[in-house]
């Protein structure tokens, strides 16, 4: 796709969003000499110092996304906080938006659940409601406690409320917006499967990983998941069938719960995902490169694990003012792990980096990753 433009050899990829995912997409693009341009908000610090390929602007402001789209051949996303009407207008003008607005629309948890239910996929029992009475009706059937999730605006557990009884609903503030309500499940294991899909339908699937959350936020990821081949197959099949059914392009992350031995779909993210950060060191092709290949419609790479085991541990801000950027030496001395810091200042419950350790087995990889992450945050392991 050169269009006769001097020096342009491959589609130029424009990423909307300027956080750590954009930063790691940029790294993947550099190796391939793929032009990756970023639309970052003024508050995004992760892409600072990466000019001139960064445009600073708010995609919600009129004209900003249009002007950015005019500088690239394909528009993709590192987060789902984009105005769907603006995207639809871009698509109507023939701009390649990958994944398309119909996939981005599923960032609304209610829309997503309805779409997944229409595909008859295994899901937690749920109801979508705008009212406390709707939650109470669901409780009458399924009992308390319940998990009540805002349809929009949530991430890293924000917007996910564990509610013990009807009294706990008072704090939710029902203002007409939708909530997805589920029983509090007895989850044996959380898994994630990442699928990368090209516009024509070519698809590759990464080995299934286990994710570990604390207070609703992903804290650790282990590859391989160490599940039975039956569970692995079920998870992969869910990922692949969802990607095909919704016509996803790029990386699609599918978060899964194992409950009573059954694999249920928790939610989707139509982008590169925290559960895939370890693919940078642990797999033949990283999720970031795979996403660029998919949206640029280039052949997809091998997803195989290159190592027996890998663990990723997130570096998360806490209430102290420890900044891991001041503790690199301590982190490096604490174990054998690749350190990634995102150019973000520490704040409580904010992901500011991650570390990945590859090893002969899960225990070794986990030990090293946990030690390095703890040293970076000056915490006990
Ligand atoms: N029904 C449930 N029962 C028990 N735990 C749940 C339930 N739903 C969610 N959780 C826990 O809360 C976590 C976050 O929930 P969910 O993935 O729906 O929200 P999120 O904030 O959108 O997450 P993300 O950070 O992936 O965007 C889950 O990974 C799981 O650990
Ligand atoms: Mg989630």
PDB file of N, CA and C in Angstrom, residues 236-313:
ATOM      1  N   UNK A 236      -9.567 -22.221  23.731  1.00  0.00           N
ATOM      2  CA  UNK A 236      -9.137 -21.787  22.388  1.00  0.00           C
ATOM      3  C   UNK A 236     -10.327 -21.721  21.436  1.00  0.00           C
ATOM      4  N   UNK A 237     -11.184 -22.730  21.544  1.00  0.00           N
ATOM      5  CA  UNK A 237     -12.347 -22.775  20.660  1.00  0.00           C
ATOM      6  C   UNK A 237     -13.245 -21.551  20.903  1.00  0.00           C
ATOM      7  N   UNK A 238     -13.428 -21.198  22.176  1.00  0.00           N
ATOM      8  CA  UNK A 238     -14.254 -20.020  22.480  1.00  0.00           C
ATOM      9  C   UNK A 238     -13.631 -18.775  21.863  1.00  0.00           C
ATOM     10  N   UNK A 239     -12.334 -18.605  22.055  1.00  0.00           N
ATOM     11  CA  UNK A 239     -11.651 -17.428  21.508  1.00  0.00           C
ATOM     12  C   UNK A 239     -11.801 -17.347  19.993  1.00  0.00           C
ATOM     13  N   UNK A 240     -11.552 -18.467  19.346  1.00  0.00           N
ATOM     14  CA  UNK A 240     -11.594 -18.464  17.878  1.00  0.00           C
ATOM     15  C   UNK A 240     -13.012 -18.265  17.367  1.00  0.00           C
ATOM     16  N   UNK A 241     -14.002 -18.892  18.022  1.00  0.00           N
ATOM     17  CA  UNK A 241     -15.349 -18.741  17.482  1.00  0.00           C
ATOM     18  C   UNK A 241     -15.875 -17.334  17.728  1.00  0.00           C
ATOM     19  N   UNK A 242     -15.483 -16.726  18.865  1.00  0.00           N
ATOM     20  CA  UNK A 242     -15.935 -15.345  19.099  1.00  0.00           C
ATOM     21  C   UNK A 242     -15.287 -14.411  18.074  1.00  0.00           C
ATOM     22  N   UNK A 243     -13.992 -14.584  17.858  1.00  0.00           N
ATOM     23  CA  UNK A 243     -13.296 -13.699  16.901  1.00  0.00           C
ATOM     24  C   UNK A 243     -13.955 -13.774  15.524  1.00  0.00           C
ATOM     25  N   UNK A 244     -14.284 -14.999  15.103  1.00  0.00           N
ATOM     26  CA  UNK A 244     -14.909 -15.152  13.785  1.00  0.00           C
ATOM     27  C   UNK A 244     -16.330 -14.600  13.799  1.00  0.00           C
ATOM     28  N   UNK A 245     -17.083 -14.892  14.854  1.00  0.00           N
ATOM     29  CA  UNK A 245     -18.497 -14.480  14.885  1.00  0.00           C
ATOM     30  C   UNK A 245     -18.649 -12.967  14.910  1.00  0.00           C
ATOM     31  N   UNK A 246     -17.764 -12.285  15.649  1.00  0.00           N
ATOM     32  CA  UNK A 246     -17.931 -10.828  15.726  1.00  0.00           C
ATOM     33  C   UNK A 246     -17.113 -10.125  14.635  1.00  0.00           C
ATOM     34  N   UNK A 247     -16.390 -10.907  13.821  1.00  0.00           N
ATOM     35  CA  UNK A 247     -15.544 -10.360  12.756  1.00  0.00           C
ATOM     36  C   UNK A 247     -14.505  -9.395  13.342  1.00  0.00           C
ATOM     37  N   UNK A 248     -13.799  -9.900  14.359  1.00  0.00           N
ATOM     38  CA  UNK A 248     -12.737  -9.096  14.970  1.00  0.00           C
ATOM     39  C   UNK A 248     -11.542  -9.024  14.023  1.00  0.00           C
ATOM     40  N   UNK A 249     -10.823  -7.924  14.075  1.00  0.00           N
ATOM     41  CA  UNK A 249      -9.542  -7.808  13.364  1.00  0.00           C
ATOM     42  C   UNK A 249      -8.530  -7.254  14.357  1.00  0.00           C
ATOM     43  N   UNK A 250      -7.317  -7.835  14.309  1.00  0.00           N
ATOM     44  CA  UNK A 250      -6.319  -7.475  15.310  1.00  0.00           C
ATOM     45  C   UNK A 250      -6.344  -8.509  16.418  1.00  0.00           C
ATOM     46  N   UNK A 251      -5.755  -8.157  17.559  1.00  0.00           N
ATOM     47  CA  UNK A 251      -5.809  -9.080  18.697  1.00  0.00           C
ATOM     48  C   UNK A 251      -7.144  -8.905  19.408  1.00  0.00           C
ATOM     49  N   UNK A 252      -7.754 -10.026  19.731  1.00  0.00           N
ATOM     50  CA  UNK A 252      -8.956 -10.047  20.566  1.00  0.00           C
ATOM     51  C   UNK A 252      -8.602 -10.859  21.805  1.00  0.00           C
ATOM     52  N   UNK A 253      -8.793 -10.264  22.980  1.00  0.00           N
ATOM     53  CA  UNK A 253      -8.536 -10.982  24.225  1.00  0.00           C
ATOM     54  C   UNK A 253      -9.865 -11.447  24.800  1.00  0.00           C
ATOM     55  N   UNK A 254      -9.926 -12.700  25.192  1.00  0.00           N
ATOM     56  CA  UNK A 254     -11.135 -13.232  25.801  1.00  0.00           C
ATOM     57  C   UNK A 254     -10.788 -13.702  27.213  1.00  0.00           C
ATOM     58  N   UNK A 255     -11.410 -13.076  28.201  1.00  0.00           N
ATOM     59  CA  UNK A 255     -11.206 -13.444  29.607  1.00  0.00           C
ATOM     60  C   UNK A 255     -12.223 -14.523  29.972  1.00  0.00           C
ATOM     61  N   UNK A 256     -11.743 -15.552  30.650  1.00  0.00           N
ATOM     62  CA  UNK A 256     -12.578 -16.725  30.922  1.00  0.00           C
ATOM     63  C   UNK A 256     -12.557 -17.067  32.407  1.00  0.00           C
ATOM     64  N   UNK A 257     -13.654 -17.615  32.884  1.00  0.00           N
ATOM     65  CA  UNK A 257     -13.722 -18.173  34.235  1.00  0.00           C
ATOM     66  C   UNK A 257     -13.868 -19.680  34.107  1.00  0.00           C
ATOM     67  N   UNK A 258     -13.200 -20.420  34.978  1.00  0.00           N
ATOM     68  CA  UNK A 258     -13.506 -21.847  35.099  1.00  0.00           C
ATOM     69  C   UNK A 258     -14.325 -22.019  36.370  1.00  0.00           C
ATOM     70  N   UNK A 259     -15.565 -22.475  36.189  1.00  0.00           N
ATOM     71  CA  UNK A 259     -16.492 -22.671  37.310  1.00  0.00           C
ATOM     72  C   UNK A 259     -17.043 -24.092  37.209  1.00  0.00           C
ATOM     73  N   UNK A 260     -16.885 -24.867  38.263  1.00  0.00           N
ATOM     74  CA  UNK A 260     -17.332 -26.276  38.248  1.00  0.00           C
ATOM     75  C   UNK A 260     -16.794 -27.015  37.028  1.00  0.00           C
ATOM     76  N   UNK A 261     -15.570 -26.734  36.669  1.00  0.00           N
ATOM     77  CA  UNK A 261     -14.953 -27.439  35.545  1.00  0.00           C
ATOM     78  C   UNK A 261     -15.371 -26.925  34.177  1.00  0.00           C
ATOM     79  N   UNK A 262     -16.300 -25.975  34.165  1.00  0.00           N
ATOM     80  CA  UNK A 262     -16.780 -25.463  32.869  1.00  0.00           C
ATOM     81  C   UNK A 262     -16.133 -24.120  32.551  1.00  0.00           C
ATOM     82  N   UNK A 263     -15.791 -23.914  31.278  1.00  0.00           N
ATOM     83  CA  UNK A 263     -15.160 -22.657  30.873  1.00  0.00           C
ATOM     84  C   UNK A 263     -16.248 -21.674  30.445  1.00  0.00           C
ATOM     85  N   UNK A 264     -16.337 -20.543  31.162  1.00  0.00           N
ATOM     86  CA  UNK A 264     -17.335 -19.508  30.859  1.00  0.00           C
ATOM     87  C   UNK A 264     -16.628 -18.268  30.338  1.00  0.00           C
ATOM     88  N   UNK A 265     -17.300 -17.535  29.467  1.00  0.00           N
ATOM     89  CA  UNK A 265     -16.726 -16.281  28.972  1.00  0.00           C
ATOM     90  C   UNK A 265     -17.041 -15.176  29.974  1.00  0.00           C
ATOM     91  N   UNK A 266     -16.023 -14.504  30.487  1.00  0.00           N
ATOM     92  CA  UNK A 266     -16.260 -13.333  31.342  1.00  0.00           C
ATOM     93  C   UNK A 266     -16.454 -12.107  30.465  1.00  0.00           C
ATOM     94  N   UNK A 267     -15.409 -11.749  29.728  1.00  0.00           N
ATOM     95  CA  UNK A 267     -15.554 -10.565  28.867  1.00  0.00           C
ATOM     96  C   UNK A 267     -14.507 -10.563  27.773  1.00  0.00           C
ATOM     97  N   UNK A 268     -14.686  -9.652  26.832  1.00  0.00           N
ATOM     98  CA  UNK A 268     -13.785  -9.495  25.696  1.00  0.00           C
ATOM     99  C   UNK A 268     -13.079  -8.162  25.781  1.00  0.00           C
ATOM    100  N   UNK A 269     -11.883  -8.097  25.205  1.00  0.00           N
ATOM    101  CA  UNK A 269     -11.246  -6.803  24.961  1.00  0.00           C
ATOM    102  C   UNK A 269     -10.717  -6.855  23.524  1.00  0.00           C
ATOM    103  N   UNK A 270     -11.161  -5.929  22.679  1.00  0.00           N
ATOM    104  CA  UNK A 270     -10.803  -5.997  21.253  1.00  0.00           C
ATOM    105  C   UNK A 270      -9.468  -5.309  20.976  1.00  0.00           C
ATOM    106  N   UNK A 271      -8.415  -5.787  21.661  1.00  0.00           N
ATOM    107  CA  UNK A 271      -7.123  -5.100  21.577  1.00  0.00           C
ATOM    108  C   UNK A 271      -6.074  -5.957  22.262  1.00  0.00           C
ATOM    109  N   UNK A 272      -4.822  -5.488  22.188  1.00  0.00           N
ATOM    110  CA  UNK A 272      -3.791  -6.138  22.997  1.00  0.00           C
ATOM    111  C   UNK A 272      -4.164  -5.979  24.462  1.00  0.00           C
ATOM    112  N   UNK A 273      -3.631  -6.900  25.296  1.00  0.00           N
ATOM    113  CA  UNK A 273      -4.221  -7.053  26.628  1.00  0.00           C
ATOM    114  C   UNK A 273      -3.141  -7.409  27.634  1.00  0.00           C
ATOM    115  N   UNK A 274      -3.381  -7.032  28.876  1.00  0.00           N
ATOM    116  CA  UNK A 274      -2.426  -7.305  29.950  1.00  0.00           C
ATOM    117  C   UNK A 274      -2.046  -8.801  30.033  1.00  0.00           C
ATOM    118  N   UNK A 275      -2.996  -9.663  29.686  1.00  0.00           N
ATOM    119  CA  UNK A 275      -2.708 -11.106  29.776  1.00  0.00           C
ATOM    120  C   UNK A 275      -1.696 -11.548  28.723  1.00  0.00           C
ATOM    121  N   UNK A 276      -1.388 -10.665  27.766  1.00  0.00           N
ATOM    122  CA  UNK A 276      -0.450 -11.040  26.698  1.00  0.00           C
ATOM    123  C   UNK A 276       0.899 -10.354  26.783  1.00  0.00           C
ATOM    124  N   UNK A 277       1.163  -9.617  27.849  1.00  0.00           N
ATOM    125  CA  UNK A 277       2.456  -8.915  27.915  1.00  0.00           C
ATOM    126  C   UNK A 277       3.630  -9.889  27.904  1.00  0.00           C
ATOM    127  N   UNK A 278       3.435 -11.049  28.529  1.00  0.00           N
ATOM    128  CA  UNK A 278       4.565 -11.988  28.575  1.00  0.00           C
ATOM    129  C   UNK A 278       4.925 -12.573  27.215  1.00  0.00           C
ATOM    130  N   UNK A 279       4.052 -12.385  26.218  1.00  0.00           N
ATOM    131  CA  UNK A 279       4.386 -12.897  24.879  1.00  0.00           C
ATOM    132  C   UNK A 279       5.613 -12.190  24.292  1.00  0.00           C
ATOM    133  N   UNK A 280       5.966 -11.014  24.831  1.00  0.00           N
ATOM    134  CA  UNK A 280       7.145 -10.302  24.307  1.00  0.00           C
ATOM    135  C   UNK A 280       8.389 -11.183  24.475  1.00  0.00           C
ATOM    136  N   UNK A 281       8.535 -11.772  25.658  1.00  0.00           N
ATOM    137  CA  UNK A 281       9.704 -12.617  25.905  1.00  0.00           C
ATOM    138  C   UNK A 281       9.425 -14.096  25.681  1.00  0.00           C
ATOM    139  N   UNK A 282       8.172 -14.519  25.868  1.00  0.00           N
ATOM    140  CA  UNK A 282       7.930 -15.962  26.002  1.00  0.00           C
ATOM    141  C   UNK A 282       7.451 -16.643  24.728  1.00  0.00           C
ATOM    142  N   UNK A 283       6.975 -15.862  23.731  1.00  0.00           N
ATOM    143  CA  UNK A 283       6.393 -16.497  22.544  1.00  0.00           C
ATOM    144  C   UNK A 283       7.150 -16.097  21.283  1.00  0.00           C
ATOM    145  N   UNK A 284       7.004 -16.896  20.248  1.00  0.00           N
ATOM    146  CA  UNK A 284       7.706 -16.611  18.991  1.00  0.00           C
ATOM    147  C   UNK A 284       7.374 -15.223  18.467  1.00  0.00           C
ATOM    148  N   UNK A 285       6.119 -14.847  18.546  1.00  0.00           N
ATOM    149  CA  UNK A 285       5.688 -13.522  18.080  1.00  0.00           C
ATOM    150  C   UNK A 285       4.900 -12.888  19.222  1.00  0.00           C
ATOM    151  N   UNK A 286       5.193 -11.651  19.549  1.00  0.00           N
ATOM    152  CA  UNK A 286       4.479 -11.017  20.659  1.00  0.00           C
ATOM    153  C   UNK A 286       3.071 -10.631  20.228  1.00  0.00           C
ATOM    154  N   UNK A 287       2.198 -10.415  21.218  1.00  0.00           N
ATOM    155  CA  UNK A 287       0.841  -9.943  20.896  1.00  0.00           C
ATOM    156  C   UNK A 287       0.889  -8.596  20.187  1.00  0.00           C
ATOM    157  N   UNK A 288       1.897  -7.778  20.505  1.00  0.00           N
ATOM    158  CA  UNK A 288       1.970  -6.433  19.919  1.00  0.00           C
ATOM    159  C   UNK A 288       2.315  -6.526  18.428  1.00  0.00           C
ATOM    160  N   UNK A 289       3.317  -7.340  18.118  1.00  0.00           N
ATOM    161  CA  UNK A 289       3.649  -7.528  16.698  1.00  0.00           C
ATOM    162  C   UNK A 289       2.478  -8.188  15.969  1.00  0.00           C
ATOM    163  N   UNK A 290       1.865  -9.159  16.629  1.00  0.00           N
ATOM    164  CA  UNK A 290       0.747  -9.870  15.995  1.00  0.00           C
ATOM    165  C   UNK A 290      -0.396  -8.892  15.695  1.00  0.00           C
ATOM    166  N   UNK A 291      -0.652  -7.970  16.603  1.00  0.00           N
ATOM    167  CA  UNK A 291      -1.723  -6.992  16.375  1.00  0.00           C
ATOM    168  C   UNK A 291      -1.390  -6.111  15.174  1.00  0.00           C
ATOM    169  N   UNK A 292      -0.142  -5.654  15.112  1.00  0.00           N
ATOM    170  CA  UNK A 292       0.250  -4.814  13.974  1.00  0.00           C
ATOM    171  C   UNK A 292       0.137  -5.597  12.669  1.00  0.00           C
ATOM    172  N   UNK A 293       0.632  -6.844  12.697  1.00  0.00           N
ATOM    173  CA  UNK A 293       0.531  -7.655  11.477  1.00  0.00           C
ATOM    174  C   UNK A 293      -0.923  -7.796  11.063  1.00  0.00           C
ATOM    175  N   UNK A 294      -1.798  -8.076  12.035  1.00  0.00           N
ATOM    176  CA  UNK A 294      -3.210  -8.336  11.706  1.00  0.00           C
ATOM    177  C   UNK A 294      -3.879  -7.096  11.135  1.00  0.00           C
ATOM    178  N   UNK A 295      -3.692  -5.944  11.785  1.00  0.00           N
ATOM    179  CA  UNK A 295      -4.410  -4.756  11.294  1.00  0.00           C
ATOM    180  C   UNK A 295      -3.789  -4.226  10.002  1.00  0.00           C
ATOM    181  N   UNK A 296      -2.504  -4.527   9.786  1.00  0.00           N
ATOM    182  CA  UNK A 296      -1.867  -4.122   8.524  1.00  0.00           C
ATOM    183  C   UNK A 296      -2.076  -5.183   7.447  1.00  0.00           C
ATOM    184  N   UNK A 297      -2.802  -6.238   7.780  1.00  0.00           N
ATOM    185  CA  UNK A 297      -3.085  -7.351   6.865  1.00  0.00           C
ATOM    186  C   UNK A 297      -1.808  -8.002   6.332  1.00  0.00           C
ATOM    187  N   UNK A 298      -0.896  -8.270   7.253  1.00  0.00           N
ATOM    188  CA  UNK A 298       0.335  -8.989   6.929  1.00  0.00           C
ATOM    189  C   UNK A 298       0.215 -10.410   7.503  1.00  0.00           C
ATOM    190  N   UNK A 299       1.006 -11.363   6.984  1.00  0.00           N
ATOM    191  CA  UNK A 299       0.921 -12.735   7.512  1.00  0.00           C
ATOM    192  C   UNK A 299       1.170 -12.775   9.025  1.00  0.00           C
ATOM    193  N   UNK A 300       0.404 -13.603   9.708  1.00  0.00           N
ATOM    194  CA  UNK A 300       0.538 -13.707  11.161  1.00  0.00           C
ATOM    195  C   UNK A 300       1.695 -14.648  11.510  1.00  0.00           C
ATOM    196  N   UNK A 301       2.237 -14.476  12.719  1.00  0.00           N
ATOM    197  CA  UNK A 301       3.405 -15.262  13.120  1.00  0.00           C
ATOM    198  C   UNK A 301       3.045 -16.425  14.034  1.00  0.00           C
ATOM    199  N   UNK A 302       4.070 -17.235  14.312  1.00  0.00           N
ATOM    200  CA  UNK A 302       3.884 -18.353  15.239  1.00  0.00           C
ATOM    201  C   UNK A 302       3.554 -17.810  16.626  1.00  0.00           C
ATOM    202  N   UNK A 303       2.660 -18.488  17.311  1.00  0.00           N
ATOM    203  CA  UNK A 303       2.305 -18.094  18.673  1.00  0.00           C
ATOM    204  C   UNK A 303       2.974 -18.991  19.719  1.00  0.00           C
ATOM    205  N   UNK A 304       3.812 -19.913  19.261  1.00  0.00           N
ATOM    206  CA  UNK A 304       4.337 -20.940  20.193  1.00  0.00           C
ATOM    207  C   UNK A 304       5.129 -20.329  21.332  1.00  0.00           C
ATOM    208  N   UNK A 305       5.032 -20.971  22.485  1.00  0.00           N
ATOM    209  CA  UNK A 305       5.887 -20.612  23.616  1.00  0.00           C
ATOM    210  C   UNK A 305       7.313 -21.051  23.302  1.00  0.00           C
ATOM    211  N   UNK A 306       8.261 -20.181  23.605  1.00  0.00           N
ATOM    212  CA  UNK A 306       9.675 -20.505  23.358  1.00  0.00           C
ATOM    213  C   UNK A 306      10.332 -21.072  24.601  1.00  0.00           C
ATOM    214  N   UNK A 307       9.609 -21.055  25.695  1.00  0.00           N
ATOM    215  CA  UNK A 307      10.178 -21.427  26.994  1.00  0.00           C
ATOM    216  C   UNK A 307       9.198 -22.361  27.697  1.00  0.00           C
ATOM    217  N   UNK A 308       9.689 -23.165  28.653  1.00  0.00           N
ATOM    218  CA  UNK A 308       8.768 -24.064  29.354  1.00  0.00           C
ATOM    219  C   UNK A 308       7.729 -23.297  30.176  1.00  0.00           C
ATOM    220  N   UNK A 309       8.123 -22.150  30.747  1.00  0.00           N
ATOM    221  CA  UNK A 309       7.181 -21.430  31.613  1.00  0.00           C
ATOM    222  C   UNK A 309       7.555 -19.958  31.663  1.00  0.00           C
ATOM    223  N   UNK A 310       6.547 -19.112  31.804  1.00  0.00           N
ATOM    224  CA  UNK A 310       6.784 -17.674  31.974  1.00  0.00           C
ATOM    225  C   UNK A 310       5.736 -17.119  32.923  1.00  0.00           C
ATOM    226  N   UNK A 311       6.175 -16.163  33.745  1.00  0.00           N
ATOM    227  CA  UNK A 311       5.240 -15.458  34.625  1.00  0.00           C
ATOM    228  C   UNK A 311       5.429 -13.964  34.448  1.00  0.00           C
ATOM    229  N   UNK A 312       4.321 -13.254  34.344  1.00  0.00           N
ATOM    230  CA  UNK A 312       4.346 -11.791  34.340  1.00  0.00           C
ATOM    231  C   UNK A 312       3.723 -11.286  35.629  1.00  0.00           C
ATOM    232  N   UNK A 313       4.384 -10.333  36.252  1.00  0.00           N
ATOM    233  CA  UNK A 313       3.806  -9.692  37.442  1.00  0.00           C
ATOM    234  C   UNK A 313       3.704  -8.193  37.156  1.00  0.00           C
TER     235      UNK A 313
END
